PDB file of C-alpha atoms and ligand atoms in Angstrom:
ATOM      1  CA  UNK Q   1     -25.869  16.331  -3.887  1.00 79.00           C
ATOM      2  CA  UNK Q   2     -23.677  14.446  -6.770  1.00 88.00           C
ATOM      3  CA  UNK Q   3     -22.195  11.400  -5.365  1.00 96.00           C
ATOM      4  CA  UNK Q   4     -18.334  10.504  -5.612  1.00 98.00           C
ATOM      5  CA  UNK Q   5     -18.198   7.429  -7.427  1.00 98.00           C
ATOM      6  CA  UNK Q   6     -15.377   5.283  -6.566  1.00 98.00           C
ATOM      7  CA  UNK Q   7     -13.939   1.655  -8.596  1.00 98.00           C
ATOM      8  CA  UNK Q   8     -12.942  -0.659  -6.235  1.00 97.00           C
ATOM      9  CA  UNK Q   9     -11.742  -4.076  -7.499  1.00 97.00           C
ATOM     10  CA  UNK Q  10     -14.788  -6.640  -7.640  1.00 95.00           C
ATOM     11  CA  UNK Q  11     -12.650  -9.549  -6.306  1.00 93.00           C
ATOM     12  CA  UNK Q  12      -8.975 -10.330  -5.453  1.00 95.00           C
ATOM     13  CA  UNK Q  13      -6.307  -9.039  -3.724  1.00 96.00           C
ATOM     14  CA  UNK Q  14      -7.543  -5.440  -3.058  1.00 97.00           C
ATOM     15  CA  UNK Q  15     -10.678  -6.104  -2.442  1.00 95.00           C
ATOM     16  CA  UNK Q  16     -11.084  -6.771   1.144  1.00 95.00           C
ATOM     17  CA  UNK Q  17      -8.925  -4.371   2.447  1.00 96.00           C
ATOM     18  CA  UNK Q  18      -9.926  -1.945   0.437  1.00 97.00           C
ATOM     19  CA  UNK Q  19     -13.649  -2.254   1.498  1.00 95.00           C
ATOM     20  CA  UNK Q  20     -12.120  -2.255   5.190  1.00 95.00           C
ATOM     21  CA  UNK Q  21     -10.622   0.693   4.936  1.00 97.00           C
ATOM     22  CA  UNK Q  22     -13.728   2.728   3.744  1.00 97.00           C
ATOM     23  CA  UNK Q  23     -15.381   0.972   6.808  1.00 95.00           C
ATOM     24  CA  UNK Q  24     -12.488   2.074   9.329  1.00 95.00           C
ATOM     25  CA  UNK Q  25     -12.964   5.914   7.207  1.00 96.00           C
ATOM     26  CA  UNK Q  26     -16.838   5.612   8.654  1.00 95.00           C
ATOM     27  CA  UNK Q  27     -18.363   4.591   5.481  1.00 95.00           C
ATOM     28  CA  UNK Q  28     -20.799   1.872   5.486  1.00 92.00           C
ATOM     29  CA  UNK Q  29     -22.301   0.164   2.222  1.00 91.00           C
ATOM     30  CA  UNK Q  30     -26.076  -0.566   1.849  1.00 79.00           C
ATOM     31  CA  UNK Q  31     -25.359  -4.177   0.620  1.00 68.00           C
ATOM     32  CA  UNK Q  32     -23.149  -6.861   2.384  1.00 55.00           C
ATOM     33  CA  UNK Q  33     -23.034  -9.308  -0.412  1.00 57.00           C
ATOM     34  CA  UNK Q  34     -21.192  -7.729  -3.575  1.00 58.00           C
ATOM     35  CA  UNK Q  35     -23.208  -6.424  -6.571  1.00 81.00           C
ATOM     36  CA  UNK Q  36     -21.650  -4.193  -9.030  1.00 90.00           C
ATOM     37  CA  UNK Q  37     -22.232  -1.329  -7.364  1.00 92.00           C
ATOM     38  CA  UNK Q  38     -23.394  -0.072  -4.053  1.00 94.00           C
ATOM     39  CA  UNK Q  39     -24.339   3.171  -2.342  1.00 94.00           C
ATOM     40  CA  UNK Q  40     -22.484   4.486   1.097  1.00 95.00           C
ATOM     41  CA  UNK Q  41     -25.287   5.572   3.698  1.00 93.00           C
ATOM     42  CA  UNK Q  42     -24.559   8.952   5.292  1.00 92.00           C
ATOM     43  CA  UNK Q  43     -21.453  10.084   2.821  1.00 96.00           C
ATOM     44  CA  UNK Q  44     -22.296  10.971  -0.673  1.00 97.00           C
ATOM     45  CA  UNK Q  45     -20.112   7.931  -1.968  1.00 97.00           C
ATOM     46  CA  UNK Q  46     -21.121   5.355  -4.594  1.00 96.00           C
ATOM     47  CA  UNK Q  47     -18.696   2.292  -5.065  1.00 96.00           C
ATOM     48  CA  UNK Q  48     -18.763   0.386  -8.495  1.00 96.00           C
ATOM     49  CA  UNK Q  49     -16.972  -3.582  -8.638  1.00 96.00           C
ATOM     50  CA  UNK Q  50     -14.574  -3.726 -11.706  1.00 96.00           C
ATOM     51  CA  UNK Q  51     -11.718  -5.968 -12.780  1.00 96.00           C
ATOM     52  CA  UNK Q  52      -8.226  -4.166 -11.312  1.00 96.00           C
ATOM     53  CA  UNK Q  53      -7.143  -3.927 -15.156  1.00 96.00           C
ATOM     54  CA  UNK Q  54     -10.080  -1.653 -16.255  1.00 97.00           C
ATOM     55  CA  UNK Q  55     -10.222   0.524 -13.272  1.00 98.00           C
ATOM     56  CA  UNK Q  56      -7.108   3.111 -14.376  1.00 98.00           C
ATOM     57  CA  UNK Q  57      -9.414   3.384 -17.880  1.00 98.00           C
ATOM     58  CA  UNK Q  58     -12.896   3.608 -15.927  1.00 98.00           C
ATOM     59  CA  UNK Q  59     -11.272   6.622 -13.911  1.00 98.00           C
ATOM     60  CA  UNK Q  60      -9.623   7.888 -16.886  1.00 98.00           C
ATOM     61  CA  UNK Q  61     -12.963   8.405 -19.086  1.00 97.00           C
ATOM     62  CA  UNK Q  62     -14.686   9.698 -15.956  1.00 96.00           C
ATOM     63  CA  UNK Q  63     -17.159   7.151 -15.309  1.00 96.00           C
ATOM     64  CA  UNK Q  64     -15.228   5.901 -11.795  1.00 98.00           C
ATOM     65  CA  UNK Q  65     -13.862  10.016 -10.349  1.00 98.00           C
ATOM     66  CA  UNK Q  66     -11.427   7.888  -8.226  1.00 98.00           C
ATOM     67  CA  UNK Q  67     -10.320   3.951  -7.758  1.00 98.00           C
ATOM     68  CA  UNK Q  68      -8.051   2.121  -5.682  1.00 98.00           C
ATOM     69  CA  UNK Q  69      -5.369   0.015  -7.639  1.00 98.00           C
ATOM     70  CA  UNK Q  70      -2.026  -1.295  -7.216  1.00 98.00           C
ATOM     71  CA  UNK Q  71       0.719   0.873  -8.319  1.00 98.00           C
ATOM     72  CA  UNK Q  72       1.560  -1.607 -11.104  1.00 98.00           C
ATOM     73  CA  UNK Q  73      -1.598  -1.353 -12.615  1.00 98.00           C
ATOM     74  CA  UNK Q  74      -1.495   2.534 -12.353  1.00 98.00           C
ATOM     75  CA  UNK Q  75       1.938   2.016 -14.358  1.00 98.00           C
ATOM     76  CA  UNK Q  76       0.911  -0.425 -16.669  1.00 98.00           C
ATOM     77  CA  UNK Q  77      -2.516   1.465 -18.190  1.00 97.00           C
ATOM     78  CA  UNK Q  78      -0.380   4.581 -18.200  1.00 94.00           C
ATOM     79  CA  UNK Q  79      -3.621   6.146 -18.288  1.00 96.00           C
ATOM     80  CA  UNK Q  80      -4.458  10.166 -18.067  1.00 97.00           C
ATOM     81  CA  UNK Q  81      -5.144   9.860 -14.256  1.00 97.00           C
ATOM     82  CA  UNK Q  82      -2.788  10.908 -11.110  1.00 97.00           C
ATOM     83  CA  UNK Q  83      -1.723   8.882  -8.120  1.00 98.00           C
ATOM     84  CA  UNK Q  84      -3.309  10.809  -5.125  1.00 97.00           C
ATOM     85  CA  UNK Q  85      -2.387   8.541  -2.207  1.00 98.00           C
ATOM     86  CA  UNK Q  86      -0.295   5.466  -0.932  1.00 98.00           C
ATOM     87  CA  UNK Q  87      -2.348   3.250   1.054  1.00 98.00           C
ATOM     88  CA  UNK Q  88       0.511   0.878   2.478  1.00 96.00           C
ATOM     89  CA  UNK Q  89      -1.573  -2.475   1.875  1.00 96.00           C
ATOM     90  CA  UNK Q  90      -1.046  -5.086  -0.858  1.00 97.00           C
ATOM     91  CA  UNK Q  91       2.754  -4.545  -1.114  1.00 96.00           C
ATOM     92  CA  UNK Q  92       4.666  -6.692  -3.829  1.00 97.00           C
ATOM     93  CA  UNK Q  93       7.486  -6.117  -6.102  1.00 97.00           C
ATOM     94  CA  UNK Q  94       7.596  -6.669  -9.915  1.00 98.00           C
ATOM     95  CA  UNK Q  95      10.715  -8.403 -10.463  1.00 98.00           C
ATOM     96  CA  UNK Q  96      12.384 -10.830 -13.666  1.00 98.00           C
ATOM     97  CA  UNK Q  97      12.890 -14.379 -12.964  1.00 98.00           C
ATOM     98  CA  UNK Q  98      14.889 -16.708 -14.249  1.00 98.00           C
ATOM     99  CA  UNK Q  99      15.455 -20.860 -14.470  1.00 97.00           C
ATOM    100  CA  UNK Q 100      17.212 -21.519 -11.482  1.00 97.00           C
ATOM    101  CA  UNK Q 101      19.779 -23.436 -13.344  1.00 96.00           C
ATOM    102  CA  UNK Q 102      20.410 -20.245 -15.414  1.00 96.00           C
ATOM    103  CA  UNK Q 103      24.260 -18.740 -14.784  1.00 96.00           C
ATOM    104  CA  UNK Q 104      22.720 -15.092 -14.770  1.00 97.00           C
ATOM    105  CA  UNK Q 105      25.353 -12.629 -14.112  1.00 97.00           C
ATOM    106  CA  UNK Q 106      23.610  -9.217 -15.406  1.00 96.00           C
ATOM    107  CA  UNK Q 107      20.457  -7.555 -17.504  1.00 96.00           C
ATOM    108  CA  UNK Q 108      22.807  -7.535 -20.504  1.00 96.00           C
ATOM    109  CA  UNK Q 109      22.490 -11.571 -20.300  1.00 97.00           C
ATOM    110  CA  UNK Q 110      18.942 -11.043 -21.372  1.00 97.00           C
ATOM    111  CA  UNK Q 111      19.683  -9.332 -24.719  1.00 98.00           C
ATOM    112  CA  UNK Q 112      17.668 -11.209 -27.566  1.00 97.00           C
ATOM    113  CA  UNK Q 113      16.045 -13.569 -24.468  1.00 97.00           C
ATOM    114  CA  UNK Q 114      12.470 -13.887 -24.722  1.00 98.00           C
ATOM    115  CA  UNK Q 115      10.181 -12.327 -21.712  1.00 98.00           C
ATOM    116  CA  UNK Q 116       6.774 -13.596 -20.574  1.00 98.00           C
ATOM    117  CA  UNK Q 117       4.645 -10.900 -18.872  1.00 98.00           C
ATOM    118  CA  UNK Q 118       1.524  -9.848 -17.968  1.00 97.00           C
ATOM    119  CA  UNK Q 119       3.344  -6.283 -17.813  1.00 98.00           C
ATOM    120  CA  UNK Q 120       4.801  -5.339 -21.113  1.00 98.00           C
ATOM    121  CA  UNK Q 121       4.398  -1.669 -20.683  1.00 98.00           C
ATOM    122  CA  UNK Q 122       6.118  -1.517 -17.527  1.00 98.00           C
ATOM    123  CA  UNK Q 123       9.160  -3.994 -18.930  1.00 98.00           C
ATOM    124  CA  UNK Q 124       9.638  -2.279 -22.009  1.00 98.00           C
ATOM    125  CA  UNK Q 125      10.000   0.879 -20.102  1.00 98.00           C
ATOM    126  CA  UNK Q 126      12.621  -0.517 -17.920  1.00 98.00           C
ATOM    127  CA  UNK Q 127      14.523  -2.611 -21.013  1.00 98.00           C
ATOM    128  CA  UNK Q 128      14.626   0.629 -23.046  1.00 98.00           C
ATOM    129  CA  UNK Q 129      15.878   2.628 -20.288  1.00 97.00           C
ATOM    130  CA  UNK Q 130      18.429  -0.196 -19.398  1.00 97.00           C
ATOM    131  CA  UNK Q 131      19.611  -0.362 -23.328  1.00 97.00           C
ATOM    132  CA  UNK Q 132      18.626  -4.477 -23.287  1.00 97.00           C
ATOM    133  CA  UNK Q 133      16.611  -5.548 -26.396  1.00 98.00           C
ATOM    134  CA  UNK Q 134      15.067  -8.450 -25.585  1.00 98.00           C
ATOM    135  CA  UNK Q 135      11.396 -10.246 -27.020  1.00 98.00           C
ATOM    136  CA  UNK Q 136       8.480  -9.380 -24.712  1.00 98.00           C
ATOM    137  CA  UNK Q 137       5.814 -11.969 -24.961  1.00 97.00           C
ATOM    138  CA  UNK Q 138       2.772 -11.490 -23.331  1.00 97.00           C
ATOM    139  CA  UNK Q 139       0.563 -13.831 -21.154  1.00 96.00           C
ATOM    140  CA  UNK Q 140      -2.221 -12.465 -18.928  1.00 93.00           C
ATOM    141  CA  UNK Q 141      -1.856 -15.376 -16.273  1.00 90.00           C
ATOM    142  CA  UNK Q 142       0.391 -18.601 -15.016  1.00 92.00           C
ATOM    143  CA  UNK Q 143       3.188 -16.678 -16.551  1.00 96.00           C
ATOM    144  CA  UNK Q 144       5.882 -18.106 -13.819  1.00 95.00           C
ATOM    145  CA  UNK Q 145       5.035 -21.756 -16.051  1.00 95.00           C
ATOM    146  CA  UNK Q 146       6.378 -19.859 -19.523  1.00 95.00           C
ATOM    147  CA  UNK Q 147      10.300 -21.162 -18.673  1.00 96.00           C
ATOM    148  CA  UNK Q 148       9.185 -24.706 -17.808  1.00 94.00           C
ATOM    149  CA  UNK Q 149       7.064 -25.866 -21.007  1.00 94.00           C
ATOM    150  CA  UNK Q 150       9.769 -23.806 -23.092  1.00 93.00           C
ATOM    151  CA  UNK Q 151       7.772 -20.749 -23.667  1.00 94.00           C
ATOM    152  CA  UNK Q 152      10.420 -18.114 -22.229  1.00 97.00           C
ATOM    153  CA  UNK Q 153      13.958 -17.625 -20.972  1.00 97.00           C
ATOM    154  CA  UNK Q 154      12.927 -15.150 -18.209  1.00 98.00           C
ATOM    155  CA  UNK Q 155       9.645 -13.980 -16.631  1.00 98.00           C
ATOM    156  CA  UNK Q 156       8.610 -10.619 -15.842  1.00 98.00           C
ATOM    157  CA  UNK Q 157       6.072 -10.592 -12.747  1.00 97.00           C
ATOM    158  CA  UNK Q 158       4.619  -9.990  -9.263  1.00 97.00           C
ATOM    159  CA  UNK Q 159       6.671 -11.410  -6.650  1.00 96.00           C
ATOM    160  CA  UNK Q 160       5.569 -11.081  -2.563  1.00 93.00           C
ATOM    161  CA  UNK Q 161       7.182 -14.034  -0.714  1.00 93.00           C
ATOM    162  CA  UNK Q 162       8.834 -15.658  -3.558  1.00 93.00           C
ATOM    163  CA  UNK Q 163       7.416 -18.910  -3.129  1.00 95.00           C
ATOM    164  CA  UNK Q 164       5.686 -18.993  -6.183  1.00 93.00           C
ATOM    165  CA  UNK Q 165       8.912 -18.287  -8.214  1.00 96.00           C
ATOM    166  CA  UNK Q 166      10.957 -21.332  -6.102  1.00 95.00           C
ATOM    167  CA  UNK Q 167       8.358 -23.976  -6.633  1.00 95.00           C
ATOM    168  CA  UNK Q 168       8.535 -23.036 -10.480  1.00 95.00           C
ATOM    169  CA  UNK Q 169      12.327 -23.695 -10.422  1.00 96.00           C
ATOM    170  CA  UNK Q 170      12.709 -19.918 -10.631  1.00 97.00           C
ATOM    171  CA  UNK Q 171      15.169 -17.315  -9.101  1.00 97.00           C
ATOM    172  CA  UNK Q 172      14.576 -13.497  -8.898  1.00 98.00           C
ATOM    173  CA  UNK Q 173      17.217 -11.434 -10.480  1.00 98.00           C
ATOM    174  CA  UNK Q 174      16.266  -8.056 -10.940  1.00 98.00           C
ATOM    175  CA  UNK Q 175      13.600  -5.880  -8.821  1.00 98.00           C
ATOM    176  CA  UNK Q 176      11.991  -3.681 -11.441  1.00 98.00           C
ATOM    177  CA  UNK Q 177       9.415  -2.068  -9.372  1.00 98.00           C
ATOM    178  CA  UNK Q 178       7.949  -1.905  -5.982  1.00 98.00           C
ATOM    179  CA  UNK Q 179       3.911  -1.441  -5.935  1.00 98.00           C
ATOM    180  CA  UNK Q 180       1.254  -1.022  -2.756  1.00 98.00           C
ATOM    181  CA  UNK Q 181      -2.364  -0.379  -3.255  1.00 98.00           C
ATOM    182  CA  UNK Q 182      -3.074   3.448  -4.034  1.00 98.00           C
ATOM    183  CA  UNK Q 183      -5.469   5.927  -5.150  1.00 98.00           C
ATOM    184  CA  UNK Q 184      -6.064   7.533  -8.563  1.00 98.00           C
ATOM    185  CA  UNK Q 185      -8.282  10.142  -9.470  1.00 98.00           C
ATOM    186  CA  UNK Q 186      -9.318  11.713 -12.672  1.00 94.00           C
ATOM    187  CA  UNK Q 187      -7.162  14.974 -14.136  1.00 87.00           C
ATOM    188  CA  UNK Q 188     -10.600  16.673 -13.806  1.00 88.00           C
ATOM    189  CA  UNK Q 189     -12.949  16.931 -11.061  1.00 93.00           C
ATOM    190  CA  UNK Q 190     -15.686  19.244 -10.191  1.00 93.00           C
ATOM    191  CA  UNK Q 191     -15.641  21.604  -7.067  1.00 95.00           C
ATOM    192  CA  UNK Q 192     -18.235  19.156  -5.670  1.00 95.00           C
ATOM    193  CA  UNK Q 193     -17.031  16.131  -5.871  1.00 96.00           C
ATOM    194  CA  UNK Q 194     -13.233  17.447  -5.157  1.00 97.00           C
ATOM    195  CA  UNK Q 195     -14.989  18.316  -1.415  1.00 96.00           C
ATOM    196  CA  UNK Q 196     -15.890  15.217  -0.707  1.00 97.00           C
ATOM    197  CA  UNK Q 197     -12.874  13.285  -1.702  1.00 97.00           C
ATOM    198  CA  UNK Q 198     -10.685  15.855   0.035  1.00 97.00           C
ATOM    199  CA  UNK Q 199     -13.355  14.949   3.144  1.00 97.00           C
ATOM    200  CA  UNK Q 200     -12.570  10.985   2.159  1.00 98.00           C
ATOM    201  CA  UNK Q 201      -8.999  11.463   2.019  1.00 98.00           C
ATOM    202  CA  UNK Q 202      -8.516  13.330   5.415  1.00 97.00           C
ATOM    203  CA  UNK Q 203     -10.667  10.506   6.540  1.00 97.00           C
ATOM    204  CA  UNK Q 204      -8.131   7.973   5.002  1.00 97.00           C
ATOM    205  CA  UNK Q 205      -4.928   9.417   6.168  1.00 97.00           C
ATOM    206  CA  UNK Q 206      -6.510   9.420   9.823  1.00 96.00           C
ATOM    207  CA  UNK Q 207      -6.921   5.680   9.448  1.00 96.00           C
ATOM    208  CA  UNK Q 208      -3.784   5.257   8.050  1.00 96.00           C
ATOM    209  CA  UNK Q 209      -2.130   6.894  10.922  1.00 95.00           C
ATOM    210  CA  UNK Q 210      -3.927   5.710  13.487  1.00 95.00           C
ATOM    211  CA  UNK Q 211      -2.554   2.015  12.042  1.00 93.00           C
ATOM    212  CA  UNK Q 212       1.148   3.454  11.938  1.00 93.00           C
ATOM    213  CA  UNK Q 213       0.876   4.568  15.238  1.00 95.00           C
ATOM    214  CA  UNK Q 214       0.488   3.294  19.328  1.00 95.00           C
ATOM    215  CA  UNK Q 215      -0.632   5.140  22.237  1.00 97.00           C
ATOM    216  CA  UNK Q 216       2.179   4.339  24.980  1.00 97.00           C
ATOM    217  CA  UNK Q 217       1.833   4.818  28.520  1.00 97.00           C
ATOM    218  CA  UNK Q 218       4.535   4.044  31.468  1.00 97.00           C
ATOM    219  CA  UNK Q 219       6.123   5.074  34.488  1.00 98.00           C
ATOM    220  CA  UNK Q 220       8.848   6.966  34.635  1.00 98.00           C
ATOM    221  CA  UNK Q 221      11.806   7.705  37.375  1.00 98.00           C
ATOM    222  CA  UNK Q 222      12.117  11.726  37.317  1.00 98.00           C
ATOM    223  CA  UNK Q 223      15.603  12.074  37.225  1.00 97.00           C
ATOM    224  CA  UNK Q 224      15.349  10.976  33.921  1.00 97.00           C
ATOM    225  CA  UNK Q 225      11.713  12.570  32.644  1.00 97.00           C
ATOM    226  CA  UNK Q 226      13.461  14.524  30.304  1.00 97.00           C
ATOM    227  CA  UNK Q 227      15.353  12.074  28.553  1.00 97.00           C
ATOM    228  CA  UNK Q 228      11.988  10.155  28.609  1.00 97.00           C
ATOM    229  CA  UNK Q 229      10.268  13.385  27.089  1.00 96.00           C
ATOM    230  CA  UNK Q 230      13.064  13.328  24.431  1.00 96.00           C
ATOM    231  CA  UNK Q 231      12.521   9.699  23.489  1.00 96.00           C
ATOM    232  CA  UNK Q 232       8.800   9.826  22.730  1.00 96.00           C
ATOM    233  CA  UNK Q 233       8.164  13.549  21.801  1.00 92.00           C
ATOM    234  CA  UNK Q 234       4.465  12.378  20.315  1.00 92.00           C
ATOM    235  CA  UNK Q 235       2.221  14.527  18.498  1.00 90.00           C
ATOM    236  CA  UNK Q 236       3.184  17.921  20.397  1.00 92.00           C
ATOM    237  CA  UNK Q 237       4.638  16.867  23.499  1.00 93.00           C
ATOM    238  CA  UNK Q 238       3.594  13.916  25.867  1.00 96.00           C
ATOM    239  CA  UNK Q 239       1.336  14.637  28.860  1.00 97.00           C
ATOM    240  CA  UNK Q 240       3.311  14.064  32.065  1.00 97.00           C
ATOM    241  CA  UNK Q 241       1.440  13.681  35.607  1.00 97.00           C
ATOM    242  CA  UNK Q 242       2.786  13.133  38.752  1.00 97.00           C
ATOM    243  CA  UNK Q 243       2.338   9.735  40.316  1.00 97.00           C
ATOM    244  CA  UNK Q 244       0.952   9.293  44.000  1.00 97.00           C
ATOM    245  CA  UNK Q 245       4.759   7.712  44.969  1.00 96.00           C
ATOM    246  CA  UNK Q 246       7.092  10.350  45.157  1.00 97.00           C
ATOM    247  CA  UNK Q 247       9.738  10.606  42.230  1.00 97.00           C
ATOM    248  CA  UNK Q 248       8.210   9.013  39.543  1.00 98.00           C
ATOM    249  CA  UNK Q 249       5.686  10.290  36.752  1.00 98.00           C
ATOM    250  CA  UNK Q 250       3.190   8.895  34.300  1.00 98.00           C
ATOM    251  CA  UNK Q 251       4.223   9.414  30.870  1.00 98.00           C
ATOM    252  CA  UNK Q 252       1.434   9.426  27.888  1.00 97.00           C
ATOM    253  CA  UNK Q 253       2.333  10.047  24.262  1.00 97.00           C
ATOM    254  CA  UNK Q 254       2.181   8.443  20.850  1.00 96.00           C
ATOM    255  CA  UNK Q 255       4.714   6.066  19.236  1.00 95.00           C
ATOM    256  CA  UNK Q 256       5.363   5.335  15.668  1.00 93.00           C
ATOM    257  CA  UNK Q 257       5.289   1.624  14.299  1.00 89.00           C
ATOM    258  CA  UNK Q 258       8.444   1.743  12.562  1.00 89.00           C
ATOM    259  CA  UNK Q 259      10.924   2.893  15.461  1.00 91.00           C
ATOM    260  CA  UNK Q 260       8.637   0.920  18.061  1.00 91.00           C
ATOM    261  CA  UNK Q 261      11.149  -1.983  19.326  1.00 93.00           C
ATOM    262  CA  UNK Q 262      14.487   0.572  19.323  1.00 93.00           C
ATOM    263  CA  UNK Q 263      12.537   3.508  21.465  1.00 95.00           C
ATOM    264  CA  UNK Q 264      11.104   0.610  23.645  1.00 95.00           C
ATOM    265  CA  UNK Q 265      14.868  -0.412  24.052  1.00 95.00           C
ATOM    266  CA  UNK Q 266      16.048   3.062  25.028  1.00 96.00           C
ATOM    267  CA  UNK Q 267      13.073   3.483  27.305  1.00 97.00           C
ATOM    268  CA  UNK Q 268      13.582   0.693  29.551  1.00 96.00           C
ATOM    269  CA  UNK Q 269      17.853   1.697  29.679  1.00 97.00           C
ATOM    270  CA  UNK Q 270      15.954   5.053  31.130  1.00 97.00           C
ATOM    271  CA  UNK Q 271      14.583   3.207  33.742  1.00 97.00           C
ATOM    272  CA  UNK Q 272      11.002   3.043  32.697  1.00 97.00           C
ATOM    273  CA  UNK Q 273       8.693   0.336  34.197  1.00 97.00           C
ATOM    274  CA  UNK Q 274       5.006  -0.319  33.776  1.00 97.00           C
ATOM    275  CA  UNK Q 275       5.144   0.229  29.947  1.00 96.00           C
ATOM    276  CA  UNK Q 276       1.348  -0.066  28.126  1.00 97.00           C
ATOM    277  CA  UNK Q 277       1.238   0.174  24.331  1.00 95.00           C
ATOM    278  CA  UNK Q 278      -2.268   0.531  22.996  1.00 96.00           C
ATOM    279  CA  UNK Q 279      -3.907   0.577  19.646  1.00 95.00           C
ATOM    280  CA  UNK Q 280      -5.077   3.869  18.388  1.00 96.00           C
ATOM    281  CA  UNK Q 281      -8.415   3.667  16.430  1.00 94.00           C
ATOM    282  CA  UNK Q 282      -7.961   7.093  14.396  1.00 94.00           C
ATOM    283  CA  UNK Q 283      -5.424   9.508  14.854  1.00 93.00           C
ATOM    284  CA  UNK Q 284      -6.591  13.589  13.742  1.00 92.00           C
ATOM    285  CA  UNK Q 285      -3.224  14.836  11.983  1.00 80.00           C
TER     286      UNK Q 285
HETATM  287  P1  LIG A 301      -8.669  -9.041 -11.591  1.00 56.64           P
HETATM  288  O1  LIG A 301      -9.647 -10.390 -11.449  1.00 56.64           O
HETATM  289  O2  LIG A 301      -9.613  -7.714 -10.496  1.00 56.64           O
HETATM  290  O3  LIG A 301      -8.173  -8.748 -12.609  1.00 56.64           O
HETATM  291  P2  LIG A 301      -6.142  -9.753 -10.669  1.00 56.64           P
HETATM  292  O4  LIG A 301      -5.991 -11.624 -10.744  1.00 56.64           O
HETATM  293  O5  LIG A 301      -5.592  -9.391 -12.114  1.00 56.64           O
HETATM  294  O6  LIG A 301      -7.510  -9.501 -10.296  1.00 56.64           O
HETATM  295  P3  LIG A 301      -4.913  -9.818  -8.301  1.00 56.64           P
HETATM  296  O7  LIG A 301      -4.262 -11.343  -7.799  1.00 56.64           O
HETATM  297  O8  LIG A 301      -6.254  -9.655  -7.187  1.00 56.64           O
HETATM  298  O9  LIG A 301      -4.930  -9.493  -9.464  1.00 56.64           O
HETATM  299  O10 LIG A 301      -3.943  -8.975  -7.543  1.00 56.64           O
HETATM  300  C1  LIG A 301      -4.276  -7.416  -7.600  1.00 56.64           C
HETATM  301  C2  LIG A 301      -3.415  -6.528  -7.195  1.00 56.64           C
HETATM  302  O11 LIG A 301      -2.800  -6.944  -5.908  1.00 56.64           O
HETATM  303  C3  LIG A 301      -2.003  -6.745  -8.169  1.00 56.64           C
HETATM  304  O12 LIG A 301      -2.230  -5.705  -9.002  1.00 56.64           O
HETATM  305  C4  LIG A 301      -0.889  -6.091  -7.181  1.00 56.64           C
HETATM  306  O13 LIG A 301      -1.189  -4.576  -7.078  1.00 56.64           O
HETATM  307  C5  LIG A 301      -1.733  -6.884  -5.621  1.00 56.64           C
HETATM  308  N1  LIG A 301      -0.600  -8.218  -5.672  1.00 56.64           N
HETATM  309  C6  LIG A 301      -0.485  -9.441  -6.542  1.00 56.64           C
HETATM  310  N2  LIG A 301      -0.122 -10.295  -5.698  1.00 56.64           N
HETATM  311  C7  LIG A 301      -0.022 -10.020  -4.756  1.00 56.64           C
HETATM  312  C8  LIG A 301       0.792 -10.595  -3.261  1.00 56.64           C
HETATM  313  N3  LIG A 301       1.303 -11.656  -3.559  1.00 56.64           N
HETATM  314  N4  LIG A 301       0.820  -9.588  -2.249  1.00 56.64           N
HETATM  315  C9  LIG A 301       0.207  -8.531  -2.049  1.00 56.64           C
HETATM  316  N5  LIG A 301      -0.008  -7.640  -3.145  1.00 56.64           N
HETATM  317  C10 LIG A 301      -0.369  -8.470  -4.442  1.00 56.64           C
HETATM  318 MG1  LIG A 302      -6.251  -8.333 -13.047  1.00 56.64          MG
END
């Protein structure tokens, strides 16, 4: 059987989480210490390890069928590949920053300025769209140093917490795009490989859904049972069982991480007691 070949970053901010995702999807790789490639056990998949910059091109060329990259690399390389799944980790944004002392008011202030970046394509598209004409200088690393050594008036780079900007005397003035890890695939996959990919995506969705949801159990006073059921409708509807103590029921359901605290507050208002929240390992939706 032909193997699905997936490209993963060799070492960097995407590597560990991408390998963990495969592991949680039940795919174990045959070599613990990372080489250039490894083969999965009991699943027709092979991993090749590359620099993230190279992954979109390898996928376009068909050397790898799919790859995991930051959405920023996907946008920057503009290769003939499609985004097939968002993975929710390695979240960051791409922003324009200027020296803290700069009296920046709006994008127009960047007309005629020098902006240093490792993402010239994304920046150029953005500036063109906004009608701003600036000089774009490309640097592959340490972009945040450019203003302090007089090389640039502004930078365009990845920001997560913003602490790197602050420690380099810069302030973030425009957020151009948000990014997270994504799976990209080549335009044309043969039927056999597509079937393996569908299976992998199904497993990955089950892992992601599980990590976004919790299993919740609680004791509900019967007079508020209906409202409690409406508060935690779960996947289909909650399981309700009578407690040994008259007037009370046990309710089991699934709760999304996003609405977690608001729902817990509402349940307490409705008199729920003994609330237990348990992680879910896999969720088949
Ligand atoms: P490579 O050696 O493979 O070229 P790199 O240095 O280009 O690696 P990393 O710094 O490992 O790349 O970042 C990989 C991806 O992780 C980025 O393209 C971005 O999508 C995301 N990322 C970068 N910095 C952060 C951050 N501080 N927080 C979260 N995600 C980030
Ligand atoms: Mg890179």
